[in-house]
PDB file of C-alpha atoms in Angstrom:
ATOM      1  CA  MET A1236      95.846  43.312 201.725  1.00 85.00           C
ATOM      2  CA  ALA A1237      94.234  40.407 200.261  1.00 95.00           C
ATOM      3  CA  THR A1238      94.925  36.910 201.324  1.00 96.00           C
ATOM      4  CA  PHE A1239      94.442  33.233 199.917  1.00 96.00           C
ATOM      5  CA  GLN A1240      95.693  29.794 201.167  1.00 97.00           C
ATOM      6  CA  LEU A1241      98.366  28.119 198.961  1.00 96.00           C
ATOM      7  CA  LYS A1242      97.691  24.171 198.035  1.00 92.00           C
ATOM      8  CA  SER A1243     101.422  23.202 198.730  1.00 88.00           C
ATOM      9  CA  PRO A1244     102.200  23.830 201.539  1.00 92.00           C
ATOM     10  CA  ASP A1245      99.331  24.684 202.918  1.00 96.00           C
ATOM     11  CA  ILE A1246     100.224  28.513 203.864  1.00 97.00           C
ATOM     12  CA  PRO A1247      98.550  31.743 203.589  1.00 98.00           C
ATOM     13  CA  ILE A1248      99.758  34.198 201.545  1.00 98.00           C
ATOM     14  CA  LYS A1249      98.880  37.886 201.604  1.00 98.00           C
ATOM     15  CA  LEU A1250      99.183  39.929 198.431  1.00 98.00           C
ATOM     16  CA  PRO A1251      99.512  44.162 197.976  1.00 97.00           C
ATOM     17  CA  GLU A1252      96.747  45.775 196.044  1.00 96.00           C
ATOM     18  CA  GLY A1253      97.340  45.145 192.021  1.00 94.00           C
ATOM     19  CA  LEU A1254      99.067  42.272 192.503  1.00 96.00           C
ATOM     20  CA  SER A1255      96.748  39.342 192.010  1.00 95.00           C
ATOM     21  CA  GLU A1256      97.084  35.438 192.847  1.00 96.00           C
ATOM     22  CA  GLN A1257      97.428  34.298 189.296  1.00 95.00           C
ATOM     23  CA  LYS A1258     100.001  36.670 188.447  1.00 94.00           C
ATOM     24  CA  LEU A1259     102.295  35.884 191.346  1.00 97.00           C
ATOM     25  CA  LEU A1260     101.851  32.007 191.143  1.00 96.00           C
ATOM     26  CA  ALA A1261     102.913  32.595 187.038  1.00 94.00           C
ATOM     27  CA  PHE A1262     106.358  34.371 188.206  1.00 96.00           C
ATOM     28  CA  SER A1263     108.898  31.922 187.889  1.00 95.00           C
ATOM     29  CA  PRO A1264     111.479  33.640 190.283  1.00 96.00           C
ATOM     30  CA  PHE A1265     108.842  33.223 193.013  1.00 97.00           C
ATOM     31  CA  ASN A1266     107.969  28.991 192.169  1.00 96.00           C
ATOM     32  CA  ASN A1267     111.679  28.760 191.862  1.00 96.00           C
ATOM     33  CA  TRP A1268     112.390  29.970 195.208  1.00 97.00           C
ATOM     34  CA  LEU A1269     109.813  28.481 196.922  1.00 97.00           C
ATOM     35  CA  ASN A1270     110.505  25.039 195.462  1.00 96.00           C
ATOM     36  CA  THR A1271     113.999  25.137 196.392  1.00 96.00           C
ATOM     37  CA  LEU A1272     113.024  26.208 200.017  1.00 97.00           C
ATOM     38  CA  ASN A1273     110.536  23.581 200.650  1.00 96.00           C
ATOM     39  CA  GLY A1274     112.993  20.962 199.473  1.00 94.00           C
ATOM     40  CA  SER A1275     116.151  22.584 201.759  1.00 96.00           C
ATOM     41  CA  LEU A1276     112.888  22.303 204.761  1.00 96.00           C
ATOM     42  CA  SER A1277     112.425  18.808 204.150  1.00 95.00           C
ATOM     43  CA  LEU A1278     115.874  17.710 204.083  1.00 94.00           C
ATOM     44  CA  GLN A1279     115.516  18.345 207.918  1.00 95.00           C
ATOM     45  CA  HIS A1280     113.374  15.848 208.032  1.00 93.00           C
ATOM     46  CA  ARG A1281     115.192  12.735 206.236  1.00 91.00           C
ATOM     47  CA  SER A1282     118.578  13.200 207.479  1.00 89.00           C
ATOM     48  CA  PRO A1283     119.358  12.464 211.172  1.00 92.00           C
ATOM     49  CA  ALA A1284     122.511  14.462 210.495  1.00 92.00           C
ATOM     50  CA  HIS A1285     120.600  17.704 209.664  1.00 93.00           C
ATOM     51  CA  PRO A1286     121.534  21.017 212.361  1.00 95.00           C
ATOM     52  CA  PHE A1287     117.832  21.072 212.496  1.00 97.00           C
ATOM     53  CA  HIS A1288     116.543  18.061 212.389  1.00 96.00           C
ATOM     54  CA  ALA A1289     115.769  17.788 216.035  1.00 96.00           C
ATOM     55  CA  ASP A1290     113.220  20.741 216.092  1.00 97.00           C
ATOM     56  CA  PRO A1291     112.945  21.370 212.412  1.00 97.00           C
ATOM     57  CA  TYR A1292     111.862  25.001 210.934  1.00 98.00           C
ATOM     58  CA  SER A1293     108.429  25.247 208.872  1.00 97.00           C
ATOM     59  CA  LEU A1294     107.303  28.142 206.377  1.00 98.00           C
ATOM     60  CA  ARG A1295     103.784  29.304 208.156  1.00 98.00           C
ATOM     61  CA  ALA A1296     103.240  31.950 205.941  1.00 98.00           C
ATOM     62  CA  ILE A1297     104.269  34.577 203.314  1.00 98.00           C
ATOM     63  CA  THR A1298     103.409  38.482 202.794  1.00 98.00           C
ATOM     64  CA  VAL A1299     104.136  39.979 199.415  1.00 98.00           C
ATOM     65  CA  GLN A1300     105.276  43.540 200.282  1.00 98.00           C
ATOM     66  CA  SER A1301     105.525  45.273 196.876  1.00 98.00           C
ATOM     67  CA  PHE A1302     106.193  44.466 193.361  1.00 97.00           C
ATOM     68  CA  ASP A1303     107.606  46.135 190.202  1.00 97.00           C
ATOM     69  CA  LEU A1304     106.098  45.493 186.630  1.00 94.00           C
ATOM     70  CA  PHE A1305     108.039  45.525 183.446  1.00 91.00           C
ATOM     71  CA  GLY A1306     107.060  46.489 180.020  1.00 86.00           C
ATOM     72  CA  SER A1307     103.903  48.629 179.009  1.00 86.00           C
ATOM     73  CA  PRO A1308     100.636  48.443 179.720  1.00 86.00           C
ATOM     74  CA  PRO A1309      98.404  45.907 178.231  1.00 85.00           C
ATOM     75  CA  ASN A1310     101.818  43.665 177.955  1.00 85.00           C
ATOM     76  CA  GLN A1311     103.131  44.469 181.443  1.00 88.00           C
ATOM     77  CA  ARG A1312     105.091  41.413 183.621  1.00 90.00           C
ATOM     78  CA  LEU A1313     106.057  40.955 187.115  1.00 94.00           C
ATOM     79  CA  GLY A1314     109.960  41.973 187.194  1.00 94.00           C
ATOM     80  CA  PHE A1315     110.519  42.200 190.878  1.00 97.00           C
ATOM     81  CA  LEU A1316     108.896  41.114 194.171  1.00 97.00           C
ATOM     82  CA  LYS A1317     109.910  41.930 197.644  1.00 98.00           C
ATOM     83  CA  LEU A1318     108.414  39.397 200.712  1.00 98.00           C
ATOM     84  CA  THR A1319     108.731  38.062 203.845  1.00 98.00           C
ATOM     85  CA  ALA A1320     108.596  34.722 204.485  1.00 98.00           C
ATOM     86  CA  GLU A1321     107.531  33.591 208.275  1.00 98.00           C
ATOM     87  CA  ILE A1322     109.508  30.350 209.377  1.00 98.00           C
ATOM     88  CA  ALA A1323     109.877  29.183 212.877  1.00 98.00           C
ATOM     89  CA  ASN A1324     110.058  26.007 214.664  1.00 97.00           C
ATOM     90  CA  ALA A1325     108.670  24.609 217.558  1.00 97.00           C
ATOM     91  CA  ALA A1326     110.348  26.303 219.963  1.00 97.00           C
ATOM     92  CA  GLY A1327     108.917  29.700 218.262  1.00 95.00           C
ATOM     93  CA  GLU A1328     112.520  30.151 217.092  1.00 97.00           C
ATOM     94  CA  LYS A1329     112.704  32.313 213.521  1.00 97.00           C
ATOM     95  CA  LEU A1330     115.154  32.107 210.949  1.00 97.00           C
ATOM     96  CA  PRO A1331     115.624  35.689 209.012  1.00 95.00           C
ATOM     97  CA  GLY A1332     112.386  35.666 206.139  1.00 96.00           C
ATOM     98  CA  SER A1333     112.783  38.831 204.119  1.00 98.00           C
ATOM     99  CA  VAL A1334     113.767  38.102 200.316  1.00 98.00           C
ATOM    100  CA  PHE A1335     113.930  40.184 196.970  1.00 98.00           C
ATOM    101  CA  LEU A1336     113.118  37.953 194.229  1.00 98.00           C
ATOM    102  CA  ARG A1337     114.422  39.259 191.070  1.00 96.00           C
ATOM    103  CA  GLY A1338     115.402  35.301 189.495  1.00 95.00           C
ATOM    104  CA  PRO A1339     118.543  34.581 187.777  1.00 95.00           C
ATOM    105  CA  SER A1340     120.872  36.673 185.756  1.00 94.00           C
ATOM    106  CA  VAL A1341     124.262  35.567 183.379  1.00 94.00           C
ATOM    107  CA  ALA A1342     127.696  37.142 183.555  1.00 94.00           C
ATOM    108  CA  MET A1343     129.895  36.547 180.481  1.00 94.00           C
ATOM    109  CA  LEU A1344     134.121  36.592 180.907  1.00 96.00           C
ATOM    110  CA  VAL A1345     134.746  37.204 177.177  1.00 93.00           C
ATOM    111  CA  THR A1346     138.452  37.610 176.481  1.00 94.00           C
ATOM    112  CA  LEU A1347     140.795  38.690 173.555  1.00 91.00           C
ATOM    113  CA  ILE A1348     144.413  37.726 172.541  1.00 93.00           C
ATOM    114  CA  PRO A1349     146.136  39.408 169.701  1.00 92.00           C
ATOM    115  CA  ASP A1350     146.968  36.774 167.033  1.00 91.00           C
ATOM    116  CA  ASP A1351     150.091  38.015 166.401  1.00 90.00           C
ATOM    117  CA  ALA A1352     150.873  37.044 170.102  1.00 89.00           C
ATOM    118  CA  ALA A1353     154.409  35.171 170.061  1.00 87.00           C
ATOM    119  CA  PRO A1354     153.862  31.478 171.099  1.00 83.00           C
ATOM    120  CA  GLY A1355     154.052  30.754 175.118  1.00 84.00           C
ATOM    121  CA  ALA A1356     152.780  34.854 175.828  1.00 82.00           C
ATOM    122  CA  ASP A1357     149.192  34.493 175.583  1.00 85.00           C
ATOM    123  CA  ASP A1358     148.878  35.090 179.159  1.00 86.00           C
ATOM    124  CA  ASP A1359     150.617  38.498 178.653  1.00 88.00           C
ATOM    125  CA  ASN A1360     148.970  39.441 175.964  1.00 91.00           C
ATOM    126  CA  ARG A1361     145.014  38.497 177.395  1.00 95.00           C
ATOM    127  CA  TYR A1362     142.581  41.112 177.489  1.00 94.00           C
ATOM    128  CA  VAL A1363     139.283  41.185 178.954  1.00 95.00           C
ATOM    129  CA  ILE A1364     136.219  43.324 177.763  1.00 91.00           C
ATOM    130  CA  LEU A1365     134.297  45.446 180.583  1.00 93.00           C
ATOM    131  CA  THR A1366     131.346  47.396 180.311  1.00 90.00           C
ATOM    132  CA  VAL A1367     131.111  51.251 181.882  1.00 93.00           C
ATOM    133  CA  GLN A1368     127.278  51.837 182.598  1.00 90.00           C
ATOM    134  CA  PRO A1369     124.853  53.514 185.195  1.00 93.00           C
ATOM    135  CA  ARG A1370     123.910  51.434 187.967  1.00 94.00           C
ATOM    136  CA  ILE A1371     121.691  53.606 190.058  1.00 95.00           C
ATOM    137  CA  PRO A1372     121.172  50.891 192.925  1.00 95.00           C
ATOM    138  CA  ALA A1373     124.895  51.040 193.884  1.00 96.00           C
ATOM    139  CA  GLY A1374     124.853  55.131 193.480  1.00 97.00           C
ATOM    140  CA  SER A1375     127.001  55.139 190.265  1.00 97.00           C
ATOM    141  CA  LEU A1376     126.740  56.602 186.950  1.00 95.00           C
ATOM    142  CA  ALA A1377     130.033  54.518 185.529  1.00 94.00           C
ATOM    143  CA  PHE A1378     130.101  51.260 187.441  1.00 96.00           C
ATOM    144  CA  VAL A1379     132.675  48.859 185.572  1.00 96.00           C
ATOM    145  CA  GLU A1380     131.423  45.382 185.376  1.00 95.00           C
ATOM    146  CA  LEU A1381     131.637  42.188 183.632  1.00 95.00           C
ATOM    147  CA  PRO A1382     128.790  42.067 181.014  1.00 92.00           C
ATOM    148  CA  ALA A1383     125.706  40.490 182.352  1.00 90.00           C
ATOM    149  CA  GLY A1384     121.934  40.483 181.632  1.00 88.00           C
ATOM    150  CA  MET A1385     118.748  39.051 183.515  1.00 88.00           C
ATOM    151  CA  VAL A1386     116.904  35.936 182.150  1.00 89.00           C
ATOM    152  CA  ASP A1387     113.847  36.635 180.780  1.00 78.00           C
ATOM    153  CA  GLU A1388     111.015  34.437 181.320  1.00 74.00           C
ATOM    154  CA  GLY A1389     111.371  31.117 179.338  1.00 69.00           C
ATOM    155  CA  GLY A1390     114.919  31.757 178.466  1.00 70.00           C
ATOM    156  CA  SER A1391     117.893  29.971 178.547  1.00 80.00           C
ATOM    157  CA  PHE A1392     120.941  30.883 180.183  1.00 80.00           C
ATOM    158  CA  ALA A1393     123.298  30.148 177.118  1.00 83.00           C
ATOM    159  CA  GLY A1394     120.982  31.888 174.801  1.00 83.00           C
ATOM    160  CA  THR A1395     120.936  34.827 177.494  1.00 82.00           C
ATOM    161  CA  ALA A1396     124.828  35.251 177.365  1.00 79.00           C
ATOM    162  CA  ALA A1397     124.805  35.497 173.819  1.00 80.00           C
ATOM    163  CA  GLN A1398     122.246  37.748 173.332  1.00 82.00           C
ATOM    164  CA  GLU A1399     123.803  40.079 176.062  1.00 75.00           C
ATOM    165  CA  ILE A1400     127.209  39.481 174.260  1.00 78.00           C
ATOM    166  CA  ARG A1401     125.501  40.602 171.199  1.00 81.00           C
ATOM    167  CA  GLU A1402     124.068  43.615 172.256  1.00 78.00           C
ATOM    168  CA  GLU A1403     126.519  44.677 175.108  1.00 72.00           C
ATOM    169  CA  LEU A1404     129.887  44.073 172.895  1.00 73.00           C
ATOM    170  CA  GLY A1405     128.368  43.968 169.098  1.00 76.00           C
ATOM    171  CA  LEU A1406     130.148  40.193 169.078  1.00 79.00           C
ATOM    172  CA  ALA A1407     128.157  37.882 167.530  1.00 82.00           C
ATOM    173  CA  ILE A1408     129.214  34.546 169.114  1.00 84.00           C
ATOM    174  CA  PRO A1409     126.860  30.994 168.820  1.00 84.00           C
ATOM    175  CA  ALA A1410     125.698  30.319 172.246  1.00 85.00           C
ATOM    176  CA  ALA A1411     126.996  26.521 171.234  1.00 87.00           C
ATOM    177  CA  GLU A1412     130.266  28.470 171.692  1.00 87.00           C
ATOM    178  CA  LEU A1413     130.294  29.815 175.150  1.00 90.00           C
ATOM    179  CA  ARG A1414     131.841  27.718 178.432  1.00 94.00           C
ATOM    180  CA  CYS A1415     129.862  27.863 181.477  1.00 95.00           C
ATOM    181  CA  LEU A1416     132.672  28.147 184.065  1.00 97.00           C
ATOM    182  CA  SER A1417     130.167  27.292 186.646  1.00 96.00           C
ATOM    183  CA  ASP A1418     129.675  23.832 185.377  1.00 95.00           C
ATOM    184  CA  VAL A1419     132.576  23.177 184.385  1.00 95.00           C
ATOM    185  CA  ALA A1420     133.737  23.708 188.286  1.00 94.00           C
ATOM    186  CA  ALA A1421     130.380  21.492 189.509  1.00 91.00           C
ATOM    187  CA  ASP A1422     131.126  18.829 187.192  1.00 85.00           C
ATOM    188  CA  GLY A1423     132.751  16.326 189.071  1.00 60.00           C
ATOM    189  CA  ALA A1424     132.193  17.218 192.345  1.00 63.00           C
ATOM    190  CA  ALA A1425     131.131  15.245 194.983  1.00 51.00           C
ATOM    191  CA  ALA A1426     127.895  13.332 194.282  1.00 46.00           C
ATOM    192  CA  ALA A1427     124.914  14.798 195.601  1.00 48.00           C
ATOM    193  CA  ASP A1428     123.694  13.143 198.998  1.00 55.00           C
ATOM    194  CA  GLU A1429     121.072  13.323 201.169  1.00 55.00           C
ATOM    195  CA  GLY A1430     122.371  16.524 202.485  1.00 66.00           C
ATOM    196  CA  ASP A1431     122.645  18.577 199.306  1.00 82.00           C
ATOM    197  CA  GLU A1432     119.934  21.179 198.440  1.00 89.00           C
ATOM    198  CA  GLY A1433     120.148  20.953 194.605  1.00 86.00           C
ATOM    199  CA  LEU A1434     121.167  24.611 194.669  1.00 92.00           C
ATOM    200  CA  PRO A1435     121.840  25.969 191.015  1.00 93.00           C
ATOM    201  CA  ALA A1436     125.332  25.790 190.228  1.00 94.00           C
ATOM    202  CA  ALA A1437     126.002  29.540 189.839  1.00 96.00           C
ATOM    203  CA  MET A1438     127.807  33.090 191.688  1.00 97.00           C
ATOM    204  CA  TYR A1439     125.131  33.999 194.606  1.00 97.00           C
ATOM    205  CA  PRO A1440     125.760  38.508 194.959  1.00 96.00           C
ATOM    206  CA  SER A1441     123.636  38.566 197.987  1.00 97.00           C
ATOM    207  CA  ALA A1442     121.989  35.253 199.138  1.00 97.00           C
ATOM    208  CA  GLY A1443     121.328  37.087 202.783  1.00 96.00           C
ATOM    209  CA  GLY A1444     118.808  38.877 200.692  1.00 96.00           C
ATOM    210  CA  CYS A1445     118.505  38.118 197.238  1.00 98.00           C
ATOM    211  CA  ASP A1446     117.751  34.989 195.235  1.00 98.00           C
ATOM    212  CA  GLU A1447     119.388  36.064 192.344  1.00 97.00           C
ATOM    213  CA  HIS A1448     122.146  33.365 190.962  1.00 97.00           C
ATOM    214  CA  ILE A1449     124.574  34.140 188.204  1.00 97.00           C
ATOM    215  CA  PRO A1450     125.950  31.448 186.438  1.00 96.00           C
ATOM    216  CA  ILE A1451     129.288  32.640 184.471  1.00 97.00           C
ATOM    217  CA  TYR A1452     129.919  32.201 180.909  1.00 95.00           C
ATOM    218  CA  MET A1453     133.315  32.268 178.856  1.00 95.00           C
ATOM    219  CA  HIS A1454     134.256  32.857 175.266  1.00 93.00           C
ATOM    220  CA  GLU A1455     138.099  33.280 174.408  1.00 93.00           C
ATOM    221  CA  ARG A1456     139.164  34.191 170.640  1.00 89.00           C
ATOM    222  CA  ARG A1457     141.896  35.846 168.791  1.00 91.00           C
ATOM    223  CA  VAL A1458     141.800  38.858 166.845  1.00 88.00           C
ATOM    224  CA  PRO A1459     143.596  41.404 164.855  1.00 89.00           C
ATOM    225  CA  ARG A1460     146.095  43.515 167.491  1.00 87.00           C
ATOM    226  CA  GLU A1461     144.711  46.812 165.547  1.00 83.00           C
ATOM    227  CA  GLN A1462     141.257  45.918 166.513  1.00 82.00           C
ATOM    228  CA  LEU A1463     141.740  45.353 170.066  1.00 82.00           C
ATOM    229  CA  GLN A1464     141.641  49.180 170.571  1.00 76.00           C
ATOM    230  CA  GLU A1465     138.418  49.361 168.700  1.00 76.00           C
ATOM    231  CA  TRP A1466     136.299  48.070 171.830  1.00 73.00           C
ATOM    232  CA  THR A1467     137.766  50.541 174.135  1.00 74.00           C
ATOM    233  CA  GLY A1468     135.555  53.388 174.539  1.00 72.00           C
ATOM    234  CA  LYS A1469     132.895  51.870 172.287  1.00 72.00           C
ATOM    235  CA  LEU A1470     129.229  52.927 172.618  1.00 70.00           C
ATOM    236  CA  THR A1471     127.066  50.135 172.721  1.00 61.00           C
ATOM    237  CA  GLY A1472     123.379  48.590 174.801  1.00 52.00           C
ATOM    238  CA  LEU A1473     119.762  48.915 174.060  1.00 46.00           C
ATOM    239  CA  ARG A1474     119.237  52.716 174.453  1.00 43.00           C
ATOM    240  CA  ASP A1475     115.325  51.987 173.550  1.00 49.00           C
ATOM    241  CA  HIS A1476     116.396  50.014 176.968  1.00 53.00           C
ATOM    242  CA  GLY A1477     117.501  52.875 178.901  1.00 53.00           C
ATOM    243  CA  GLU A1478     121.038  50.975 178.336  1.00 59.00           C
ATOM    244  CA  LYS A1479     124.256  53.703 178.195  1.00 82.00           C
ATOM    245  CA  ILE A1480     127.274  51.543 177.769  1.00 83.00           C
ATOM    246  CA  THR A1481     130.699  52.307 177.236  1.00 87.00           C
ATOM    247  CA  LEU A1482     133.043  49.362 176.930  1.00 87.00           C
ATOM    248  CA  LYS A1483     136.401  49.071 178.505  1.00 90.00           C
ATOM    249  CA  LEU A1484     139.262  46.796 177.732  1.00 91.00           C
ATOM    250  CA  VAL A1485     141.890  46.019 180.677  1.00 93.00           C
ATOM    251  CA  LYS A1486     144.528  42.843 180.819  1.00 94.00           C
ATOM    252  CA  MET A1487     143.018  39.891 182.491  1.00 96.00           C
ATOM    253  CA  LYS A1488     146.191  40.205 185.208  1.00 95.00           C
ATOM    254  CA  ASP A1489     144.454  43.799 185.757  1.00 96.00           C
ATOM    255  CA  LEU A1490     141.067  42.247 186.355  1.00 97.00           C
ATOM    256  CA  TRP A1491     141.237  42.020 190.247  1.00 97.00           C
ATOM    257  CA  ARG A1492     141.960  45.503 190.157  1.00 97.00           C
ATOM    258  CA  GLU A1493     139.748  47.089 187.341  1.00 96.00           C
ATOM    259  CA  GLY A1494     136.611  44.715 188.304  1.00 96.00           C
ATOM    260  CA  GLY A1495     137.081  44.834 192.008  1.00 97.00           C
ATOM    261  CA  ARG A1496     134.070  46.492 192.844  1.00 97.00           C
ATOM    262  CA  ASP A1497     131.927  43.905 191.100  1.00 98.00           C
ATOM    263  CA  ALA A1498     131.388  40.353 192.578  1.00 97.00           C
ATOM    264  CA  LYS A1499     130.837  38.796 188.904  1.00 97.00           C
ATOM    265  CA  CYS A1500     134.524  40.041 187.753  1.00 97.00           C
ATOM    266  CA  LEU A1501     136.331  38.309 190.989  1.00 98.00           C
ATOM    267  CA  ALA A1502     134.019  34.959 190.809  1.00 98.00           C
ATOM    268  CA  ALA A1503     134.626  34.995 187.336  1.00 98.00           C
ATOM    269  CA  LEU A1504     138.406  35.510 187.516  1.00 98.00           C
ATOM    270  CA  ALA A1505     138.673  32.679 190.771  1.00 97.00           C
ATOM    271  CA  LEU A1506     137.085  30.139 188.729  1.00 97.00           C
ATOM    272  CA  TRP A1507     139.153  30.707 185.579  1.00 97.00           C
ATOM    273  CA  GLU A1508     142.504  30.505 187.905  1.00 97.00           C
ATOM    274  CA  GLY A1509     140.831  27.674 189.757  1.00 96.00           C
ATOM    275  CA  LEU A1510     139.925  26.249 186.350  1.00 96.00           C
ATOM    276  CA  ARG A1511     143.450  26.826 184.840  1.00 95.00           C
ATOM    277  CA  ARG A1512     144.902  25.105 187.637  1.00 95.00           C
ATOM    278  CA  GLU A1513     143.360  21.925 187.313  1.00 93.00           C
ATOM    279  CA  GLY A1514     143.849  21.879 183.923  1.00 94.00           C
ATOM    280  CA  LYS A1515     140.141  21.903 182.863  1.00 93.00           C
ATOM    281  CA  LEU A1516     140.467  25.235 180.664  1.00 89.00           C
TER     282      LEU A1516
END
């Protein structure tokens, strides 16, 4: 393993063979994670009310264990990163620091209502489009979930959501017409205080091991009733990217059951129901 000294904070970073300092420091998920962690660690010193103020923890070292590259030579880019962070206080107590870095994603709650639905009957006629596709990490070849996608380097959340809706659902929806439920839920929350860590307004599906955070977007539209069934069983996705996606149409009232294994589904449903109760949707 090669080792270099990071300037801020002043800590050693060990790298596996094949990963350069330049490539690591150009990887946005690593920089975003490190900046967020440093900000959270600094709160220990600034806030006497912080639970770790008396004996604050600090980042001592980082060891990058492995990495995955996306794309084909010579245009490969860093995609996934596995590392351990040594975080300890003066008493020698350590915090768990095994981290899988992959960066943010977006999820899309797309609802459809037949245009002939009777006034006041929208709730009984609201449908959600789900995707069914192989998810090898889950050991599944037919995982049911909300449409979702990774945010590419330099991409925007809304732009990525619009692109994924087009690729996975076959719907052309301008990014400006998407509504971020995560932002709406965070809007009006208590103003940031000295204990606020500045985490993104997003759902963290596995905060104990992964940096991935997922803001949830929504779009609702009325369509001819006969067009509804066109989405069920439709094959979509980018085949040259290995995507093999089948669409599934379910009633909104059944989403909790149909998408019960998918954290994005459950989070989207909780946000949608909560915001409707507060009159924000």
